[in-house]
Coordinates of C-alpha atoms in Angstrom, one line a residue:
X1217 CA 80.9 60.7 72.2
X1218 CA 78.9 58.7 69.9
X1219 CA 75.9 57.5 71.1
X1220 CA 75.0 53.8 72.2
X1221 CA 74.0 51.8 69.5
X1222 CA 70.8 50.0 70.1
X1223 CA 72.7 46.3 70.4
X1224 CA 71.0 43.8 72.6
X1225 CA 73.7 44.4 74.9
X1226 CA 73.4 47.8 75.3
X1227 CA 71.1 48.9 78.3
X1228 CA 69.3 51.9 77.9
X1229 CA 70.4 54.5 80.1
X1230 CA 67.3 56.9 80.3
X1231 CA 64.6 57.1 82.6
X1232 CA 62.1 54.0 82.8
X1233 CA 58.5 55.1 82.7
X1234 CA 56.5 53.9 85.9
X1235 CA 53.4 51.7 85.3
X1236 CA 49.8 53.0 86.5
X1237 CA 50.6 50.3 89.2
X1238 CA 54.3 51.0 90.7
X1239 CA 53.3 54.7 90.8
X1240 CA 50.3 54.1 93.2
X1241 CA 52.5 51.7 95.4
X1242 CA 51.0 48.3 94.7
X1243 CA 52.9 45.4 94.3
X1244 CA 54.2 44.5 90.7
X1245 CA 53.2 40.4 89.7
X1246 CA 55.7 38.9 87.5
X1247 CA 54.4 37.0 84.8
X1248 CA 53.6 33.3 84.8
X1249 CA 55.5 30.9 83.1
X1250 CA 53.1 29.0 80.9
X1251 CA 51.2 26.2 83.4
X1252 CA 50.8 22.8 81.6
X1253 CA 47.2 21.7 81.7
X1254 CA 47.4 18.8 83.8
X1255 CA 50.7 19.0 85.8
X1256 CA 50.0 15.3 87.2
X1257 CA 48.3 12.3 85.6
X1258 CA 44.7 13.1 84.3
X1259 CA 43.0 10.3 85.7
X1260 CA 43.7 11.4 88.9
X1261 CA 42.5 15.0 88.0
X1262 CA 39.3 13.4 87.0
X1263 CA 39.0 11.2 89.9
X1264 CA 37.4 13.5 91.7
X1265 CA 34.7 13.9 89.0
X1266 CA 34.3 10.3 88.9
X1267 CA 33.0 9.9 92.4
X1268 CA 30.6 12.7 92.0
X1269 CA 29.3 11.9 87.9
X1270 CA 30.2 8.2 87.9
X1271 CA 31.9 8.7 84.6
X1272 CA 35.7 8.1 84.4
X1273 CA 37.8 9.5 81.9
X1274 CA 40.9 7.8 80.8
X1275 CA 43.5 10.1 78.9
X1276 CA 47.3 9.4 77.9
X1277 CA 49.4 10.7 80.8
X1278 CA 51.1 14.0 80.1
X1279 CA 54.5 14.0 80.6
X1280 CA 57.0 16.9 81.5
X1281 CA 58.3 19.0 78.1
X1282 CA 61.5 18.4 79.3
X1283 CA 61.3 14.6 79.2
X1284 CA 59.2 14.3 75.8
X1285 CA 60.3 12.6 72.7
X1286 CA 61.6 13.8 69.8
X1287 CA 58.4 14.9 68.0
X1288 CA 58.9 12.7 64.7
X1289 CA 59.0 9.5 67.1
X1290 CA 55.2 11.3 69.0
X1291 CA 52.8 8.7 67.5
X1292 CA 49.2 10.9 66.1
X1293 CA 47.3 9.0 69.0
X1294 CA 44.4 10.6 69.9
X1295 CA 43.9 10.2 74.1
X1296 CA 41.7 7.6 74.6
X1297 CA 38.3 7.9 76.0
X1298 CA 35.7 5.1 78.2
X1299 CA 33.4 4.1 75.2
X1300 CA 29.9 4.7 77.3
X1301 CA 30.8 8.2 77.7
X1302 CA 31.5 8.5 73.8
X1303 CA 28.4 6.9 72.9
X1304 CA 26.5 9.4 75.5
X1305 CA 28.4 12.7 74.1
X1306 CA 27.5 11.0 70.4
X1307 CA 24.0 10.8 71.1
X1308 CA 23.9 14.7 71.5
X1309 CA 26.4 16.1 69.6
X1310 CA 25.1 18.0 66.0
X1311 CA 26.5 16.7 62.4
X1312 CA 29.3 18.9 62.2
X1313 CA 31.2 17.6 65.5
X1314 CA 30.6 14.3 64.7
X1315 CA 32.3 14.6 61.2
X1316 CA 35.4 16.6 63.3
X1317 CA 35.2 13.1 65.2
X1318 CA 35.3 10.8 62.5
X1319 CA 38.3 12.7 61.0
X1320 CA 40.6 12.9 64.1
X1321 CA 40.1 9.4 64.9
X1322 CA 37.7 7.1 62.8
X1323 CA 38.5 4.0 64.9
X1324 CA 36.8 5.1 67.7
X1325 CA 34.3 7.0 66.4
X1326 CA 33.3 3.7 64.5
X1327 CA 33.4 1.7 67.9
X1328 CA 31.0 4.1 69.8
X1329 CA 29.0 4.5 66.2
X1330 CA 28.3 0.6 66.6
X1331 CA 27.6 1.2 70.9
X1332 CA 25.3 3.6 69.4
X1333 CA 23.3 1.4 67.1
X1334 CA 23.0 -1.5 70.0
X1335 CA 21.1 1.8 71.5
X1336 CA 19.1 2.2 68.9
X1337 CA 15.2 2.3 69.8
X1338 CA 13.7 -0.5 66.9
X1339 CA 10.2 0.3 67.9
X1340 CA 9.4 2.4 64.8
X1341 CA 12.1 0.7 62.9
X1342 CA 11.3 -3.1 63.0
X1343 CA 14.4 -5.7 62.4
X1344 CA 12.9 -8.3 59.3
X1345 CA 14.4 -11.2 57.3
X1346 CA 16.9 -8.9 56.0
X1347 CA 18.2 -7.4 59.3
X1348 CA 17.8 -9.8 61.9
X1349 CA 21.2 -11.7 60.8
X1350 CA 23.7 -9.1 60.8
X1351 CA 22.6 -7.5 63.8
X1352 CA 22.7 -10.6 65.6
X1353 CA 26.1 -10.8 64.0
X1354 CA 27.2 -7.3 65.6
X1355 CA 26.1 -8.5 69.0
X1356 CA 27.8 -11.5 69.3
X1357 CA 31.0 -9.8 68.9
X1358 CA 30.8 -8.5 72.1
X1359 CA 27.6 -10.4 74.1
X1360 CA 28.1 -8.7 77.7
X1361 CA 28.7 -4.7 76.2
X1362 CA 26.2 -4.5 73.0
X1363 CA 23.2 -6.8 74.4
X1364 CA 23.1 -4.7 77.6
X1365 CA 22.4 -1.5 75.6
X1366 CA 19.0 -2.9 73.6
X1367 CA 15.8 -1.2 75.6
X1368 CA 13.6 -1.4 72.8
X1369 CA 13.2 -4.2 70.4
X1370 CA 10.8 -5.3 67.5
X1371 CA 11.0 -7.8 64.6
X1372 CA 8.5 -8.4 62.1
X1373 CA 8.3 -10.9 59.4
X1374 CA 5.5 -10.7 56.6
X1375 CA 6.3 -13.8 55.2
X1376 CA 7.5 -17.3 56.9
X1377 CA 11.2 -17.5 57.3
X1378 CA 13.8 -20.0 57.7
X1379 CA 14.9 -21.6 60.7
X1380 CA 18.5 -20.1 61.0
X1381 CA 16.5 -16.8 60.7
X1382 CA 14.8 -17.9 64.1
X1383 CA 17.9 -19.2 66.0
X1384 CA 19.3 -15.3 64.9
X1385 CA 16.3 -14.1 66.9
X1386 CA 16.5 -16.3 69.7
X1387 CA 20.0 -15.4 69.9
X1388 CA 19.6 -11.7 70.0
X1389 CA 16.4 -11.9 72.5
X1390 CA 19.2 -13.9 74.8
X1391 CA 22.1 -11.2 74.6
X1392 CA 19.5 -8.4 75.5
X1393 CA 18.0 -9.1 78.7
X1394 CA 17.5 -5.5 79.5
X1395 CA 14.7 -4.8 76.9
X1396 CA 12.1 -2.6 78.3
X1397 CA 9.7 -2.7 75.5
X1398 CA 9.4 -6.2 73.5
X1399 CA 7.0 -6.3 70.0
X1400 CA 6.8 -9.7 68.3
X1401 CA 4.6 -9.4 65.5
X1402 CA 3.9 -11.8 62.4
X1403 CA 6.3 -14.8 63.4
X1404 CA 3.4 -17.2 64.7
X1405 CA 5.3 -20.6 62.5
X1406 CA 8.6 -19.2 63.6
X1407 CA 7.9 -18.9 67.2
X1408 CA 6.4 -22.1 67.5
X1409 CA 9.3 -23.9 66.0
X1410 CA 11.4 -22.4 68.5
X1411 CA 9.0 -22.7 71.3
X1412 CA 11.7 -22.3 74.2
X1413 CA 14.3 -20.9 72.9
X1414 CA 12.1 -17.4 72.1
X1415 CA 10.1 -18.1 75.5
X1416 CA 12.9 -18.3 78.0
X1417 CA 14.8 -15.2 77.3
X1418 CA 11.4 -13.3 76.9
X1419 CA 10.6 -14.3 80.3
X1420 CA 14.2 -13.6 82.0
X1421 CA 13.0 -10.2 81.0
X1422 CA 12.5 -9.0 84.8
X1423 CA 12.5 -5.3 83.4
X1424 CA 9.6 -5.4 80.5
X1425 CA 6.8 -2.3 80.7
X1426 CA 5.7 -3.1 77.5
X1427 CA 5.3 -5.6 75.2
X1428 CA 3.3 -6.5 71.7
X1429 CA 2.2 -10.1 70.7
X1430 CA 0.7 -10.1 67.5
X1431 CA -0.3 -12.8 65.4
X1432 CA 2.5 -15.2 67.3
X1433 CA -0.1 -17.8 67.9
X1434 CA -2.2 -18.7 70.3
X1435 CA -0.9 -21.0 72.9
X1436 CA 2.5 -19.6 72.9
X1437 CA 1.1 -16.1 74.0
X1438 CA -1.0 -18.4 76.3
X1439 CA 2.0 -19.9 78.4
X1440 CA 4.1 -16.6 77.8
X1441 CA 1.8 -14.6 79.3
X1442 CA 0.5 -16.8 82.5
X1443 CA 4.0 -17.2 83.4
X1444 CA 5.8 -13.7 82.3
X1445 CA 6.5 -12.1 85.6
X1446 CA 7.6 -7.7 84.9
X1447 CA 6.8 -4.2 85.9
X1448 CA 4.3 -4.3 82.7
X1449 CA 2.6 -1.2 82.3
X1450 CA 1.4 -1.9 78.5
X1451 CA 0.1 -5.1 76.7
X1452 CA -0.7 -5.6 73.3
X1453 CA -2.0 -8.9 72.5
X1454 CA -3.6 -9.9 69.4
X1455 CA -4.8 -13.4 68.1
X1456 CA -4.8 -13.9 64.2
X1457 CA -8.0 -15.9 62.9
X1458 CA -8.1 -19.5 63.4
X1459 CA -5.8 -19.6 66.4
X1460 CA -7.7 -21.0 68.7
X1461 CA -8.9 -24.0 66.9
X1462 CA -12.2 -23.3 65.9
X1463 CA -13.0 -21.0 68.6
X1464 CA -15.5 -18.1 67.6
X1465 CA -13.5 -15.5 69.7
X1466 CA -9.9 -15.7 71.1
X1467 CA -9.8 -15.8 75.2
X1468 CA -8.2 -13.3 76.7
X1469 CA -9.1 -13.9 80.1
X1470 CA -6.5 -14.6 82.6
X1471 CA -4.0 -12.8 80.2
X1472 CA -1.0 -11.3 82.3
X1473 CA -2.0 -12.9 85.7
X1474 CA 1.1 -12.3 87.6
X1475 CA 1.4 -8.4 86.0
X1476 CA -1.8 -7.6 86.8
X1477 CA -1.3 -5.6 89.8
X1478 CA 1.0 -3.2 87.5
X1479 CA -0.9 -3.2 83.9
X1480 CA -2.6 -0.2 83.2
X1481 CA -3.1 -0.3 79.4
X1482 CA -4.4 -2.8 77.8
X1483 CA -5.5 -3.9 73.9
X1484 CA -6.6 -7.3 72.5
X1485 CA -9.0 -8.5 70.2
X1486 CA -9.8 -11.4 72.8
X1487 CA -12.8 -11.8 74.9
X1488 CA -13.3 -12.2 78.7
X1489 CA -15.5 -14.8 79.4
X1490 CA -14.8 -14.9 83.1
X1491 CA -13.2 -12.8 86.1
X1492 CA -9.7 -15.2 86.5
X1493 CA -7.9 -12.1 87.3
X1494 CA -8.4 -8.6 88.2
X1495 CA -6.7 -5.8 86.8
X1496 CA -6.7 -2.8 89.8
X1497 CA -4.5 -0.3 88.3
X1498 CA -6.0 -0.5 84.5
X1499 CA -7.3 3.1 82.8
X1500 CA -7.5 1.9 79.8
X1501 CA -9.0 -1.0 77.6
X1502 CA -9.5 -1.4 74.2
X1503 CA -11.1 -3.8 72.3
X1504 CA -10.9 -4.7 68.8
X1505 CA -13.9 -6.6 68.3
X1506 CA -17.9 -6.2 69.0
X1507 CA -18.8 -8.7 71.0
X1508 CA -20.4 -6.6 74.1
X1509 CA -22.6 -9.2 75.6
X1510 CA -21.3 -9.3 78.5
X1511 CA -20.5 -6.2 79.9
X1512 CA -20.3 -7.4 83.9
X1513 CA -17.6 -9.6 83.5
X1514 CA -15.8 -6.2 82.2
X1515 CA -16.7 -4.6 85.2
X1516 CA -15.5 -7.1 87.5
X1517 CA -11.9 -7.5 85.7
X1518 CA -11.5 -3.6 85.4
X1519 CA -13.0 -2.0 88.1
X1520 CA -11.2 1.8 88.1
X1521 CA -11.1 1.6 84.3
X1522 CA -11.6 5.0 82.8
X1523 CA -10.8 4.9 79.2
X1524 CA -12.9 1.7 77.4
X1525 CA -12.4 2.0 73.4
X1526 CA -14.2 -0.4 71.1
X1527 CA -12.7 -0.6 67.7
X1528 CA -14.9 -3.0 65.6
X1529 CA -12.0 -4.6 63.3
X1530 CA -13.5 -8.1 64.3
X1531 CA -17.3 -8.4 63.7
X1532 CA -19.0 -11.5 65.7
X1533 CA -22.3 -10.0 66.0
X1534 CA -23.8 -9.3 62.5
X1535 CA -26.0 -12.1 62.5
X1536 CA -28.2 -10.4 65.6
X1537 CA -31.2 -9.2 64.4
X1538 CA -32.5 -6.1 66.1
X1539 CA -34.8 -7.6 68.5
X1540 CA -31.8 -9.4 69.5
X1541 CA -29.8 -6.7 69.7
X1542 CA -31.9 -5.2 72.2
X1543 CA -32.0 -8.1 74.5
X1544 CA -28.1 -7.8 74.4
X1545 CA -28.6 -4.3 75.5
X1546 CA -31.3 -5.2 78.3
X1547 CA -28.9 -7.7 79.7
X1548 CA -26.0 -5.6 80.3
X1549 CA -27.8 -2.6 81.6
X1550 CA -28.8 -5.4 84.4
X1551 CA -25.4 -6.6 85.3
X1552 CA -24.9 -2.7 85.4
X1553 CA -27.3 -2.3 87.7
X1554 CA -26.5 -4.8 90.0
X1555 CA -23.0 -3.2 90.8
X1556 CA -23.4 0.5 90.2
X1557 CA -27.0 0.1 92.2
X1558 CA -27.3 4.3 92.5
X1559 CA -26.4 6.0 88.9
X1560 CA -27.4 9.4 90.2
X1561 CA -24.7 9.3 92.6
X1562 CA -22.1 9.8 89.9
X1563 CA -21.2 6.2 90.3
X1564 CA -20.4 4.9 86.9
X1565 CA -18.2 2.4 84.5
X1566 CA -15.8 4.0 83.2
X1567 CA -15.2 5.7 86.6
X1568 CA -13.8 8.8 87.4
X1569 CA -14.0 12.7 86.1
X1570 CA -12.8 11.9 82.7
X1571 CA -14.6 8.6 81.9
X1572 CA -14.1 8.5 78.4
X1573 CA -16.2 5.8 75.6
X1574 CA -14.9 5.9 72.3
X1575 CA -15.9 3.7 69.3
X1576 CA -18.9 2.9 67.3
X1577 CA -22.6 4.0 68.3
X1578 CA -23.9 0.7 67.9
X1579 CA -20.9 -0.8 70.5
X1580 CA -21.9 2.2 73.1
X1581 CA -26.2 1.2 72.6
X1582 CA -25.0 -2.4 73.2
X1583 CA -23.3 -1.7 76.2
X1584 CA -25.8 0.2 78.2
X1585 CA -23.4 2.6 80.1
X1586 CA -24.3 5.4 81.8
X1587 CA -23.7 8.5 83.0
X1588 CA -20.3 9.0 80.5
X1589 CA -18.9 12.2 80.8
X1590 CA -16.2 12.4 77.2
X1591 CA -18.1 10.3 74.1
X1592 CA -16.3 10.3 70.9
X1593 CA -18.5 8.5 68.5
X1594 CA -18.0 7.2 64.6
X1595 CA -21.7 7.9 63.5
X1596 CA -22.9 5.6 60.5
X1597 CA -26.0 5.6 58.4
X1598 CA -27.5 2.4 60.3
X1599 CA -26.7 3.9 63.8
X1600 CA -29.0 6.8 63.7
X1601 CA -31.4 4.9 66.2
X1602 CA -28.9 3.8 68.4
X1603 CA -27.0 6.7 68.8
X1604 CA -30.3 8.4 70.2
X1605 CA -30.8 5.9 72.8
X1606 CA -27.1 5.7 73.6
X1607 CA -26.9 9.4 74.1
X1608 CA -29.9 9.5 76.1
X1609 CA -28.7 6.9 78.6
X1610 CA -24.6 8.3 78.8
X1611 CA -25.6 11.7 78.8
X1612 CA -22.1 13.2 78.1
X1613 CA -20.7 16.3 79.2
X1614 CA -18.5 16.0 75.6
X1615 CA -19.6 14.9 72.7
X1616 CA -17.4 14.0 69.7
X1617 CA -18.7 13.1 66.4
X1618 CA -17.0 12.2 63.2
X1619 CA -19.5 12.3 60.3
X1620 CA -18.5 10.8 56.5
X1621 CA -20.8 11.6 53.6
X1622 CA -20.3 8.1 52.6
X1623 CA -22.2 6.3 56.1
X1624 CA -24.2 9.3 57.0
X1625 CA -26.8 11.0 55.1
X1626 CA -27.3 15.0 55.8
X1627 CA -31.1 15.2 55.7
X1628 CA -30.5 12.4 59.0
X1629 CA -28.6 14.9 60.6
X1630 CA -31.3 16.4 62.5
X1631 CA -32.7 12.7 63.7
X1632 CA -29.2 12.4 65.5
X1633 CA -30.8 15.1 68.3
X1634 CA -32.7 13.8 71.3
X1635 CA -35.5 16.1 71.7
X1636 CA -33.3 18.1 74.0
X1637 CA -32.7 15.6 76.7
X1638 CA -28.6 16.7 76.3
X1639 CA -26.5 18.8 78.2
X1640 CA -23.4 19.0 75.8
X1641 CA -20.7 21.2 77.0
X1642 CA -18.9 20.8 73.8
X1643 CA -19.9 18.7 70.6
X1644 CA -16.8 18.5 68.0
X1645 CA -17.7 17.5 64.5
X1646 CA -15.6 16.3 62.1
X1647 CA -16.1 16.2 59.0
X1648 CA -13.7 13.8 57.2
X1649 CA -14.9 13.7 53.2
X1650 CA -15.9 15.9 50.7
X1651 CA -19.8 15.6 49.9
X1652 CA -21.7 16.5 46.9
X1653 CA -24.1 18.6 48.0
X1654 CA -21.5 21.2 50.1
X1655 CA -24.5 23.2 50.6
X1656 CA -26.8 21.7 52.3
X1657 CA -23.6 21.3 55.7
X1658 CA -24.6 24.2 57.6
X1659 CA -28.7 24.1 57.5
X1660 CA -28.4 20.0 58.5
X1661 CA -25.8 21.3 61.3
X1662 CA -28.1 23.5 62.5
X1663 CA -30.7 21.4 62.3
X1664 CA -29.0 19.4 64.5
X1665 CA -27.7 20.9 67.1
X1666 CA -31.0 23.5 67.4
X1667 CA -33.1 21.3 69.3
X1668 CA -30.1 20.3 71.8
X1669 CA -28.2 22.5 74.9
X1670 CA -24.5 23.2 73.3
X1671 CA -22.1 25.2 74.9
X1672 CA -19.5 25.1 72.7
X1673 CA -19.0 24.2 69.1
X1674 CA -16.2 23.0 66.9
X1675 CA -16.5 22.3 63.3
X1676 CA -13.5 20.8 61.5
X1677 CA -13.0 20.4 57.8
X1678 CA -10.1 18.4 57.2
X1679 CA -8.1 19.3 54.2
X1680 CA -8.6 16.7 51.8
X1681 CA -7.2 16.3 48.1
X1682 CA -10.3 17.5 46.6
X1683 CA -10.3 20.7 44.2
X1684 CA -13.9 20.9 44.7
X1685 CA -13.8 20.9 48.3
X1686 CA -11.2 23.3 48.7
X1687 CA -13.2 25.6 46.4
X1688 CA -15.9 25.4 48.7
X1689 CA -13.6 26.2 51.9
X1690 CA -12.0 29.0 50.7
X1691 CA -15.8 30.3 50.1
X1692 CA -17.1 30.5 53.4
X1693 CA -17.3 33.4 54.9
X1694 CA -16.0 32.1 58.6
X1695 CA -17.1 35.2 61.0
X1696 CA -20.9 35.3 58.7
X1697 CA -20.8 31.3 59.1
X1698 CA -20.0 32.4 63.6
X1699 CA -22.6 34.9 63.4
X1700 CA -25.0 32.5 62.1
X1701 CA -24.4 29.6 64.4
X1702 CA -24.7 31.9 67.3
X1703 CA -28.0 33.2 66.1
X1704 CA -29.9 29.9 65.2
X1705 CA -28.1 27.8 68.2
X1706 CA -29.5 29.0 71.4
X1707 CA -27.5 28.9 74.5
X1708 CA -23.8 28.7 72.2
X1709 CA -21.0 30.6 74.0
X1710 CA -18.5 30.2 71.8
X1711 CA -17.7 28.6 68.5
X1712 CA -14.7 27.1 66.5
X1713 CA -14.5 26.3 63.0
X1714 CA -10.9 24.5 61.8
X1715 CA -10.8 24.6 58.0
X1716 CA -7.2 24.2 57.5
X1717 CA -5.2 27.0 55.9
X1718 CA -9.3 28.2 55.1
X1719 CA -9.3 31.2 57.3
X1720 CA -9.6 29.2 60.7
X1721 CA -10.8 31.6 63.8
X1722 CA -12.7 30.9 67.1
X1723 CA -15.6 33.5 68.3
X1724 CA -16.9 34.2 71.7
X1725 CA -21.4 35.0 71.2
X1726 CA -21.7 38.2 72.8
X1727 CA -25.3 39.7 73.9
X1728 CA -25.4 42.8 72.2
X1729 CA -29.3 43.8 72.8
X1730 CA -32.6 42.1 73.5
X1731 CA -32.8 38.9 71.3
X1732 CA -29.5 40.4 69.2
X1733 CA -26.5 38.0 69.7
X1734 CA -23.2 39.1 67.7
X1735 CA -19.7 37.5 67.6
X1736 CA -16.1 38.2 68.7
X1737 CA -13.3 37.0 67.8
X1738 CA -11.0 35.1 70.1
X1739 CA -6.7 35.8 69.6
X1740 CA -5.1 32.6 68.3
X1741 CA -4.2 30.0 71.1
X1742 CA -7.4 30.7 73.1
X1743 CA -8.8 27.2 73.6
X1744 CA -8.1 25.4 76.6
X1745 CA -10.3 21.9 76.2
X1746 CA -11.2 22.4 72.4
X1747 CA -9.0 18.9 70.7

């Protein structure tokens, strides 16, 4: 007989072989048929995650294979998504996904692209002349959605604009009342133009932390701020010259009144003449002027400040002579005196651990504070005097310098010490220009620092586009330059010298026999406090 063809129905009539499984006894599983992926409507398979994320996904129902369409009549849809979760995923998601986007469906992708740019944080980024108009022209398309995304916003105009230009801004400042962090800077003639219809929606702003007034005029920051009523947490105010109508120094008191028991960060040019209102929860203040005559008012309108910078960008005092300077100086260490009465105690202004003074010698000699543990000072040639007496009286823990050939001499160096009266923990010097005389650095360093206490020394020589300087970097001997330091400098335990890509290093001084000091070097990333 012939044998069966191998037809496809023609069963074969030998022996099956037995699977690993059916020869051990365990039960045989049958194959699945193939599962669709949602086998009832997704948005009820997502409802679940709705209650738990608060996100709701909304996808085209998928319907049964057997009742689909004819796929030339399936329309190349793509499942439609909720817009805020698009614009979250797009915020994330790297180049190449978003191109993958764009080409599966560019409507939305363009949609959540312009959800995206209502996000978008203007605080690095100001909106000008330019800008203002179509962006007030994207948000009016959709007042409710778009405004509600704006956190940040800031608009600056270096020249004066027209007045549809300001009704764009007043517009936008009314479809975003969910800005966090509000700069206005520049627009003095435009604001005051528009008086109310920029200082309404500025103060329906319950949810501002931060905001930045610059040269918007007087009186209008005035009212704004008396009235603005918000979590603030930073201010920013600055008064352009002339704003005040003949007034020597802008008045910043009373600034904020009904924020002050949030503010902690503070910055104007304006001076307080009088204690209106009293900022509890302030750490920081700086002030961009040099008018330190009255350094009690200060005390009483920032009590638990710790932080007080003095940037002199304003200069009202250049007339005083020095006798007069030094009656400035006499007065405020009075109204010190009468409310820290007991400096040894550690009772000072700024308060706390890390009471920190940063500006201009002559502003820290005017001021008369004490007991100062961080000072970071801008040394010039006329402050040599002052900063001896200032040192002397804040006796900080920290000392920071920054030294320029151009205000300060090298052979007055040595005048900066104060006959030993310091006990630096750590004195930073900076040094921020290339001089002429590159060799006489070290020897007017030393000289320096020889007569004074220093713990711990760092040296930086910033890189500067100077072929001469660099020549002189790359020089230096760094661990000979350690070794001297730590044999002229008594009492240094360890140095730091930052030269840039100049073979930068720290060393630890090591005792290596009676009167014999070496150095060790430290491994990279060693420094805990060094800046």
């Amino acid at each position: 007989m012939a044998p069966c063809s191998a037809s496809r129905g023609c069963s074969d009539s030998r022996p099956q072989r037995k699977t690993h499984g059916a020869a051990l006894g365990r039960p045989q599983l049958a194959t699945p048929a193939r599962i669709p992926l949602f086998t009832c409507s997704p948005a009820k398979v997502y409802n679940s995650m709705d209650t738990v994320f608060g996100i709701r996904f909304y996808f085209s129902p998928l319907r049964p294979r057997s009742h689909r369409p004819p796929t030339s009549s399936i329309s190349p849809q793509m499942p439609s998504m909720n817009l805020d979760v698009l614009v979250n995923l797009m915020s994330f998601l790297p180049q190449r996904d978003l191109l993958s986007m764009l080409l599966v469906n560019r409507a939305c992708y363009w949609e959540a692209a312009n959800l995206l740019a209502a996000k978008a944080d203007f605080t690095h980024r100001p909106l000008t002349e330019e800008t203002i108009p179509s962006y007030a022209q994207f948000l009016a398309r959709d007042e409710t959605t778009r405004g509600s995304y704006l956190r940040h916003f800031n608009v600056q105009f270096w020249d004066d604009v027209s007045y549809d230009v300001g009704m764009y801004l007043a517009c936008i400042l009314a479809c975003c009342p969910n800005i966090v962090c509000l700069r206005l800077t520049q627009c003095e003639s435009l604001i005051l133009s528009l008086d109310l219809a920029i200082s309404l929606p500025v103060l329906f702003m319950k949810g501002l932390t931060e905001v930045c007034f610059e040269d918007v005029g007087y009186r209008w920051v005035e009212a704004v701020c008396s009235e603005l009523d918000a979590p603030l947490l930073r201010a920013t105010v600055m008064f352009i010259e002339g704003s005040t109508r003949g007034a020597l120094i802008p008045d910043a008191t009373g600034l904020f009144s009904r924020c002050a028991g949030t503010l902690q960060h503070m910055t104007t040019n304006g001076r307080f003449l009088g204690t209106l209102v009293t900022y509890p929860q302030a750490i920081s203040l700086r002030l961009l002027h040099d008018d330190m005559q009255n350094v009690g008012t200060l005390i009483d309108s920032f009590p638990n400040l710790e932080h007080l910078r003095v940037d002199e960008e304003d200069r009202y005092l250049t007339s005083l002579d020095a006798i007069q300077l030094r009656e400035v100086r006499a007065q405020n260490v009075i109204e010190i005196a009468r409310r820290i009465p007991d400096p040894e105690l550690c009772s000072s202004w700024p308060v706390g651990e890390n009471a920190r003074f940063a500006g201009r010698a002559r502003s820290l000699y005017l001021l008369g504070l004490s007991n100062v543990a961080y000072v970071e000072l801008d040394a010039k040639a006329e402050d040599i005097e002052d900063i001896q007496v200032a040192l002397h009286d804040a006796a900080p823990m920290d000392l920071y310098i920054t030294l320029s050939v151009f205000r300060v001499t090298w052979n007055s160096l040595a005048e900066l010490s104060c006959g030993g009266n310091l006990n630096i923990l750590e004195l930073n010097i900076v040094l921020d220009i290339p001089p002429l005389d590159c060799d006489r650095i070290i020897p007017c360093i030393i000289a320096m620092c020889r007569h004074e206490p220093i713990c711990n020394l760092h040296l930086a020589f910033q890189e500067i586009e100077d072929s001469f300087w660099w020549m002189w970097l790359a020089q230096i001997d760094m661990p000979h330059l350690a070794l001297v330091l730590a044999t002229e400098l008594q009492g240094l335990a360890q140095i730091h010298i930052t030269a840039g890509k100049h073979q930068s290093g720290e060393w630890q001084v090591a005792q290596i026999g009676p009167g014999v000091v070496g150095v060790e070097e430290l491994p990279v990333g060693h420094r805990d406090r060094w800046l």
